[in-house]
PDB file of C-alpha atoms in Angstrom:
ATOM      1  CA  ALA A  18      14.837 -49.060  25.962  1.00  0.00           C
ATOM      2  CA  LEU A  19      14.907 -52.501  28.440  1.00  0.00           C
ATOM      3  CA  PHE A  20      17.888 -53.857  26.536  1.00  0.00           C
ATOM      4  CA  SER A  21      21.489 -53.146  26.607  1.00  0.00           C
ATOM      5  CA  ARG A  22      22.802 -50.243  24.154  1.00  0.00           C
ATOM      6  CA  GLU A  23      26.044 -49.517  22.133  1.00  0.00           C
ATOM      7  CA  LEU A  24      26.033 -45.807  21.577  1.00  0.00           C
ATOM      8  CA  GLY A  25      28.741 -43.855  20.049  1.00  0.00           C
ATOM      9  CA  ILE A  26      29.653 -40.479  22.049  1.00  0.00           C
ATOM     10  CA  ASP A  27      31.714 -37.175  20.404  1.00  0.00           C
ATOM     11  CA  LEU A  28      32.946 -35.678  23.590  1.00  0.00           C
ATOM     12  CA  GLY A  29      34.221 -32.509  21.586  1.00  0.00           C
ATOM     13  CA  THR A  30      34.805 -28.736  23.445  1.00  0.00           C
ATOM     14  CA  LEU A  31      32.091 -27.321  21.779  1.00  0.00           C
ATOM     15  CA  SER A  32      29.076 -30.274  21.894  1.00  0.00           C
ATOM     16  CA  LEU A  33      28.024 -33.621  23.245  1.00  0.00           C
ATOM     17  CA  VAL A  34      26.718 -35.974  20.401  1.00  0.00           C
ATOM     18  CA  ILE A  35      25.318 -39.420  21.360  1.00  0.00           C
ATOM     19  CA  ALA A  36      24.227 -41.884  18.517  1.00  0.00           C
ATOM     20  CA  GLU A  37      23.291 -45.537  18.292  1.00  0.00           C
ATOM     21  CA  GLY A  38      24.220 -47.068  14.908  1.00  0.00           C
ATOM     22  CA  LYS A  39      22.922 -44.351  11.766  1.00  0.00           C
ATOM     23  CA  GLN A  40      20.045 -42.799  14.579  1.00  0.00           C
ATOM     24  CA  LEU A  41      21.058 -39.030  15.876  1.00  0.00           C
ATOM     25  CA  LEU A  42      19.608 -39.029  19.655  1.00  0.00           C
ATOM     26  CA  LEU A  43      21.419 -36.492  20.567  1.00  0.00           C
ATOM     27  CA  GLN A  44      23.516 -33.298  20.326  1.00  0.00           C
ATOM     28  CA  GLU A  45      23.951 -30.454  23.579  1.00  0.00           C
ATOM     29  CA  PRO A  46      26.652 -27.855  23.974  1.00  0.00           C
ATOM     30  CA  THR A  47      28.897 -29.351  26.365  1.00  0.00           C
ATOM     31  CA  ILE A  48      28.303 -26.625  28.968  1.00  0.00           C
ATOM     32  CA  ALA A  49      27.407 -26.822  32.285  1.00  0.00           C
ATOM     33  CA  ALA A  50      25.837 -24.938  35.052  1.00  0.00           C
ATOM     34  CA  ILE A  51      27.390 -25.068  38.665  1.00  0.00           C
ATOM     35  CA  ILE A  52      26.798 -23.544  41.703  1.00  0.00           C
ATOM     36  CA  VAL A  53      30.397 -22.886  42.703  1.00  0.00           C
ATOM     37  CA  GLU A  54      30.329 -23.534  46.380  1.00  0.00           C
ATOM     38  CA  GLU A  55      29.556 -27.072  46.019  1.00  0.00           C
ATOM     39  CA  MET A  56      30.645 -27.848  42.687  1.00  0.00           C
ATOM     40  CA  LYS A  57      27.274 -29.328  41.840  1.00  0.00           C
ATOM     41  CA  MET A  58      25.959 -29.401  38.383  1.00  0.00           C
ATOM     42  CA  VAL A  59      22.156 -27.592  38.382  1.00  0.00           C
ATOM     43  CA  GLU A  60      22.452 -27.385  34.713  1.00  0.00           C
ATOM     44  CA  TRP A  61      23.867 -28.714  31.054  1.00  0.00           C
ATOM     45  CA  GLY A  62      23.731 -28.550  27.398  1.00  0.00           C
ATOM     46  CA  GLN A  63      21.203 -26.048  25.598  1.00  0.00           C
ATOM     47  CA  ALA A  64      19.066 -24.714  29.472  1.00  0.00           C
ATOM     48  CA  ALA A  65      22.875 -24.235  31.155  1.00  0.00           C
ATOM     49  CA  LYS A  66      23.653 -22.076  27.832  1.00  0.00           C
ATOM     50  CA  ASP A  67      20.609 -20.282  27.681  1.00  0.00           C
ATOM     51  CA  MET A  68      21.908 -18.870  31.405  1.00  0.00           C
ATOM     52  CA  VAL A  69      24.773 -17.635  30.371  1.00  0.00           C
ATOM     53  CA  GLY A  70      25.193 -13.436  31.468  1.00  0.00           C
ATOM     54  CA  ARG A  71      21.837 -14.296  33.422  1.00  0.00           C
ATOM     55  CA  VAL A  72      23.200 -15.712  36.419  1.00  0.00           C
ATOM     56  CA  PRO A  73      23.616 -15.050  40.112  1.00  0.00           C
ATOM     57  CA  GLU A  74      27.520 -14.411  41.326  1.00  0.00           C
ATOM     58  CA  SER A  75      26.640 -18.081  43.276  1.00  0.00           C
ATOM     59  CA  ILE A  76      25.874 -20.308  39.911  1.00  0.00           C
ATOM     60  CA  GLU A  77      28.879 -19.931  36.897  1.00  0.00           C
ATOM     61  CA  VAL A  78      28.387 -21.647  33.660  1.00  0.00           C
ATOM     62  CA  VAL A  79      31.942 -23.256  31.939  1.00  0.00           C
ATOM     63  CA  ARG A  80      32.846 -25.740  29.573  1.00  0.00           C
ATOM     64  CA  PRO A  81      34.737 -28.645  31.195  1.00  0.00           C
ATOM     65  CA  LEU A  82      36.078 -29.801  28.221  1.00  0.00           C
ATOM     66  CA  ARG A  83      39.051 -26.957  26.679  1.00  0.00           C
ATOM     67  CA  ASN A  84      41.310 -27.890  23.535  1.00  0.00           C
ATOM     68  CA  GLY A  85      39.833 -31.289  23.385  1.00  0.00           C
ATOM     69  CA  VAL A  86      40.727 -33.072  26.876  1.00  0.00           C
ATOM     70  CA  ILE A  87      38.897 -33.073  29.922  1.00  0.00           C
ATOM     71  CA  ALA A  88      39.649 -29.813  32.147  1.00  0.00           C
ATOM     72  CA  GLU A  89      37.133 -30.282  34.764  1.00  0.00           C
ATOM     73  CA  TYR A  90      36.586 -34.121  35.668  1.00  0.00           C
ATOM     74  CA  GLU A  91      33.865 -34.326  37.788  1.00  0.00           C
ATOM     75  CA  ILE A  92      31.501 -31.644  35.679  1.00  0.00           C
ATOM     76  CA  THR A  93      32.646 -33.925  32.857  1.00  0.00           C
ATOM     77  CA  GLU A  94      31.277 -37.030  34.658  1.00  0.00           C
ATOM     78  CA  ASN A  95      28.274 -35.583  35.187  1.00  0.00           C
ATOM     79  CA  LEU A  96      27.255 -34.331  32.345  1.00  0.00           C
ATOM     80  CA  LEU A  97      27.906 -37.274  30.403  1.00  0.00           C
ATOM     81  CA  ARG A  98      26.090 -39.318  33.117  1.00  0.00           C
ATOM     82  CA  PHE A  99      23.029 -37.207  32.495  1.00  0.00           C
ATOM     83  CA  ALA A 100      23.083 -37.019  28.559  1.00  0.00           C
ATOM     84  CA  ILE A 101      23.246 -40.520  28.632  1.00  0.00           C
ATOM     85  CA  GLN A 102      20.618 -41.286  31.286  1.00  0.00           C
ATOM     86  CA  LYS A 103      18.272 -38.865  28.716  1.00  0.00           C
ATOM     87  CA  VAL A 104      18.775 -41.195  25.970  1.00  0.00           C
ATOM     88  CA  SER A 105      18.116 -44.740  27.222  1.00  0.00           C
ATOM     89  CA  GLY A 106      15.353 -43.936  29.653  1.00  0.00           C
ATOM     90  CA  SER A 107      15.495 -44.014  33.509  1.00  0.00           C
ATOM     91  CA  MET A 108      13.828 -48.276  32.881  1.00  0.00           C
ATOM     92  CA  LEU A 109      17.270 -49.164  31.250  1.00  0.00           C
ATOM     93  CA  VAL A 110      18.236 -52.605  33.527  1.00  0.00           C
ATOM     94  CA  PHE A 111      21.261 -53.521  31.220  1.00  0.00           C
ATOM     95  CA  ARG A 112      24.240 -50.790  31.326  1.00  0.00           C
ATOM     96  CA  PRO A 113      25.011 -49.540  28.006  1.00  0.00           C
ATOM     97  CA  ARG A 114      28.643 -49.766  25.940  1.00  0.00           C
ATOM     98  CA  ILE A 115      30.023 -47.252  24.643  1.00  0.00           C
ATOM     99  CA  LEU A 116      32.021 -45.702  22.717  1.00  0.00           C
ATOM    100  CA  ILE A 117      33.908 -42.509  22.767  1.00  0.00           C
ATOM    101  CA  THR A 118      36.066 -40.463  20.745  1.00  0.00           C
ATOM    102  CA  ILE A 119      39.291 -38.766  21.551  1.00  0.00           C
ATOM    103  CA  PRO A 120      41.630 -36.415  20.011  1.00  0.00           C
ATOM    104  CA  CYS A 121      45.197 -38.051  18.326  1.00  0.00           C
ATOM    105  CA  GLY A 122      47.436 -37.560  20.114  1.00  0.00           C
ATOM    106  CA  ILE A 123      46.804 -36.459  23.684  1.00  0.00           C
ATOM    107  CA  THR A 124      48.980 -38.201  26.285  1.00  0.00           C
ATOM    108  CA  SER A 125      47.872 -41.252  28.435  1.00  0.00           C
ATOM    109  CA  VAL A 126      47.004 -39.600  31.278  1.00  0.00           C
ATOM    110  CA  GLU A 127      44.404 -37.338  28.683  1.00  0.00           C
ATOM    111  CA  ARG A 128      43.307 -41.179  27.603  1.00  0.00           C
ATOM    112  CA  ARG A 129      42.535 -42.567  30.764  1.00  0.00           C
ATOM    113  CA  ALA A 130      40.327 -39.852  31.507  1.00  0.00           C
ATOM    114  CA  VAL A 131      38.313 -39.874  29.150  1.00  0.00           C
ATOM    115  CA  HIS A 132      37.809 -43.632  30.084  1.00  0.00           C
ATOM    116  CA  GLU A 133      37.141 -42.996  33.435  1.00  0.00           C
ATOM    117  CA  VAL A 134      34.873 -40.193  32.565  1.00  0.00           C
ATOM    118  CA  GLY A 135      32.888 -43.977  30.581  1.00  0.00           C
ATOM    119  CA  LEU A 136      32.725 -46.067  33.441  1.00  0.00           C
ATOM    120  CA  GLY A 137      31.465 -43.344  35.875  1.00  0.00           C
ATOM    121  CA  THR A 138      28.506 -43.109  33.657  1.00  0.00           C
ATOM    122  CA  ASN A 139      27.832 -46.476  34.736  1.00  0.00           C
ATOM    123  CA  SER A 140      28.720 -48.086  31.176  1.00  0.00           C
ATOM    124  CA  ARG A 141      29.287 -51.721  30.660  1.00  0.00           C
ATOM    125  CA  GLU A 142      32.141 -51.205  28.760  1.00  0.00           C
ATOM    126  CA  VAL A 143      34.154 -48.645  27.358  1.00  0.00           C
ATOM    127  CA  LEU A 144      35.970 -47.764  24.467  1.00  0.00           C
ATOM    128  CA  LEU A 145      38.003 -45.446  22.986  1.00  0.00           C
ATOM    129  CA  MET A 146      38.668 -44.347  19.271  1.00  0.00           C
ATOM    130  CA  GLU A 147      40.642 -41.612  18.026  1.00  0.00           C
ATOM    131  CA  GLN A 148      38.773 -38.876  15.969  1.00  0.00           C
ATOM    132  CA  PRO A 149      39.647 -39.193  12.639  1.00  0.00           C
ATOM    133  CA  LEU A 150      39.065 -42.603  12.474  1.00  0.00           C
ATOM    134  CA  ALA A 151      35.907 -42.128  14.012  1.00  0.00           C
ATOM    135  CA  ALA A 152      34.792 -39.353  11.006  1.00  0.00           C
ATOM    136  CA  ALA A 153      36.065 -41.464   8.421  1.00  0.00           C
ATOM    137  CA  ILE A 154      34.146 -44.910   8.502  1.00  0.00           C
ATOM    138  CA  GLY A 155      31.102 -42.045   9.490  1.00  0.00           C
ATOM    139  CA  VAL A 156      31.609 -40.830   5.940  1.00  0.00           C
ATOM    140  CA  ASP A 157      32.915 -44.037   4.356  1.00  0.00           C
ATOM    141  CA  LEU A 158      35.717 -43.226   3.659  1.00  0.00           C
ATOM    142  CA  PRO A 159      37.478 -45.972   1.855  1.00  0.00           C
ATOM    143  CA  ILE A 160      40.322 -46.566   4.807  1.00  0.00           C
ATOM    144  CA  ALA A 161      40.711 -50.785   4.700  1.00  0.00           C
ATOM    145  CA  THR A 162      42.895 -49.766   1.234  1.00  0.00           C
ATOM    146  CA  PRO A 163      47.058 -49.637   1.520  1.00  0.00           C
ATOM    147  CA  SER A 164      46.305 -46.385  -0.339  1.00  0.00           C
ATOM    148  CA  GLY A 165      45.968 -42.744   2.205  1.00  0.00           C
ATOM    149  CA  ASN A 166      43.070 -41.226   2.768  1.00  0.00           C
ATOM    150  CA  MET A 167      43.361 -37.532   4.216  1.00  0.00           C
ATOM    151  CA  ILE A 168      40.686 -36.060   6.876  1.00  0.00           C
ATOM    152  CA  ILE A 169      41.046 -32.770   8.469  1.00  0.00           C
ATOM    153  CA  CYS A 170      38.420 -32.766  11.827  1.00  0.00           C
ATOM    154  CA  LEU A 171      37.622 -29.134  12.851  1.00  0.00           C
ATOM    155  CA  GLY A 172      36.616 -28.913  15.621  1.00  0.00           C
ATOM    156  CA  GLY A 173      35.838 -26.176  18.644  1.00  0.00           C
ATOM    157  CA  GLY A 174      38.783 -26.740  20.728  1.00  0.00           C
ATOM    158  CA  LEU A 175      41.341 -28.728  17.908  1.00  0.00           C
ATOM    159  CA  THR A 176      41.931 -29.267  14.227  1.00  0.00           C
ATOM    160  CA  GLN A 177      43.319 -32.776  13.481  1.00  0.00           C
ATOM    161  CA  ALA A 178      44.778 -33.963  10.115  1.00  0.00           C
ATOM    162  CA  ALA A 179      45.091 -37.725   9.620  1.00  0.00           C
ATOM    163  CA  VAL A 180      45.935 -40.376   6.801  1.00  0.00           C
ATOM    164  CA  LEU A 181      44.438 -43.660   7.014  1.00  0.00           C
ATOM    165  CA  ALA A 182      45.280 -46.535   5.289  1.00  0.00           C
ATOM    166  CA  MET A 183      44.306 -50.300   6.293  1.00  0.00           C
ATOM    167  CA  ASN A 184      41.883 -49.669   9.284  1.00  0.00           C
ATOM    168  CA  GLY A 185      44.063 -46.986  10.866  1.00  0.00           C
ATOM    169  CA  ILE A 186      46.070 -43.376  11.193  1.00  0.00           C
ATOM    170  CA  VAL A 187      49.182 -43.606   9.587  1.00  0.00           C
ATOM    171  CA  THR A 188      50.511 -39.818  10.471  1.00  0.00           C
ATOM    172  CA  SER A 189      48.283 -37.214  12.227  1.00  0.00           C
ATOM    173  CA  GLU A 190      48.723 -33.049  13.027  1.00  0.00           C
ATOM    174  CA  THR A 191      46.798 -31.681  16.054  1.00  0.00           C
ATOM    175  CA  THR A 192      46.653 -28.087  16.664  1.00  0.00           C
ATOM    176  CA  GLN A 193      44.845 -26.018  19.101  1.00  0.00           C
ATOM    177  CA  THR A 194      44.072 -23.590  16.465  1.00  0.00           C
ATOM    178  CA  ALA A 195      39.982 -24.167  15.704  1.00  0.00           C
ATOM    179  CA  GLY A 196      36.558 -23.487  15.921  1.00  0.00           C
ATOM    180  CA  LEU A 197      37.050 -21.263  18.929  1.00  0.00           C
ATOM    181  CA  LYS A 198      40.574 -19.704  18.366  1.00  0.00           C
ATOM    182  CA  LEU A 199      38.912 -18.169  14.868  1.00  0.00           C
ATOM    183  CA  ASP A 200      35.788 -17.107  16.222  1.00  0.00           C
ATOM    184  CA  GLU A 201      37.792 -14.881  18.358  1.00  0.00           C
ATOM    185  CA  SER A 202      40.361 -13.577  15.600  1.00  0.00           C
ATOM    186  CA  ILE A 203      37.092 -12.965  13.512  1.00  0.00           C
ATOM    187  CA  GLN A 204      35.383 -10.636  16.217  1.00  0.00           C
ATOM    188  CA  LEU A 205      38.517  -9.082  17.122  1.00  0.00           C
ATOM    189  CA  MET A 206      39.534  -7.993  13.325  1.00  0.00           C
ATOM    190  CA  PHE A 207      35.487  -7.183  13.367  1.00  0.00           C
ATOM    191  CA  GLU A 208      36.482  -4.842  16.290  1.00  0.00           C
ATOM    192  CA  ARG A 209      39.217  -2.809  14.939  1.00  0.00           C
ATOM    193  CA  ASN A 210      37.964  -2.498  11.722  1.00  0.00           C
ATOM    194  CA  THR A 211      34.184  -0.672  12.775  1.00  0.00           C
ATOM    195  CA  GLY A 212      35.951   0.330  16.366  1.00  0.00           C
TER     196      GLY A 212
END
């Protein structure tokens, strides 16, 4: 942990995943407990998720990302900084290079927000990559060929479908009908049928 690291980060609506090479270093819920008046983060990840329903009114448990994009900038930056410190250790001499996945079709403002959050973690370099492309590389799809390969990424806040060829995304479609909304719909249907 004394030398610079290269970390891959999936900053999702439901979970934050950090990997190095093929090794999974961290997987935590993307959730934070904050003191409302001070907007100060007191806990994050699984520890914050365990606080749901068990905290006084002065503390709120929040998800800083909604539908795959940053909704609470400072909270997201703090959460990511603590996560990187957890995997890199306090004795890190050289700042890490990080690659953060982003949804397809986000605006330039949303893209810049992710980049700035990465820089705010004291990282040496921040690279961004669309999630379907990262997923395709992760499962060894032959995306360097001229024939199309389709991948679907079902996340907590977004569902993304993309066709990839020649190491790029040919076309993609993103919808906000994803894991959280599916869970809510199933729960609502169950309540109606058993009510």
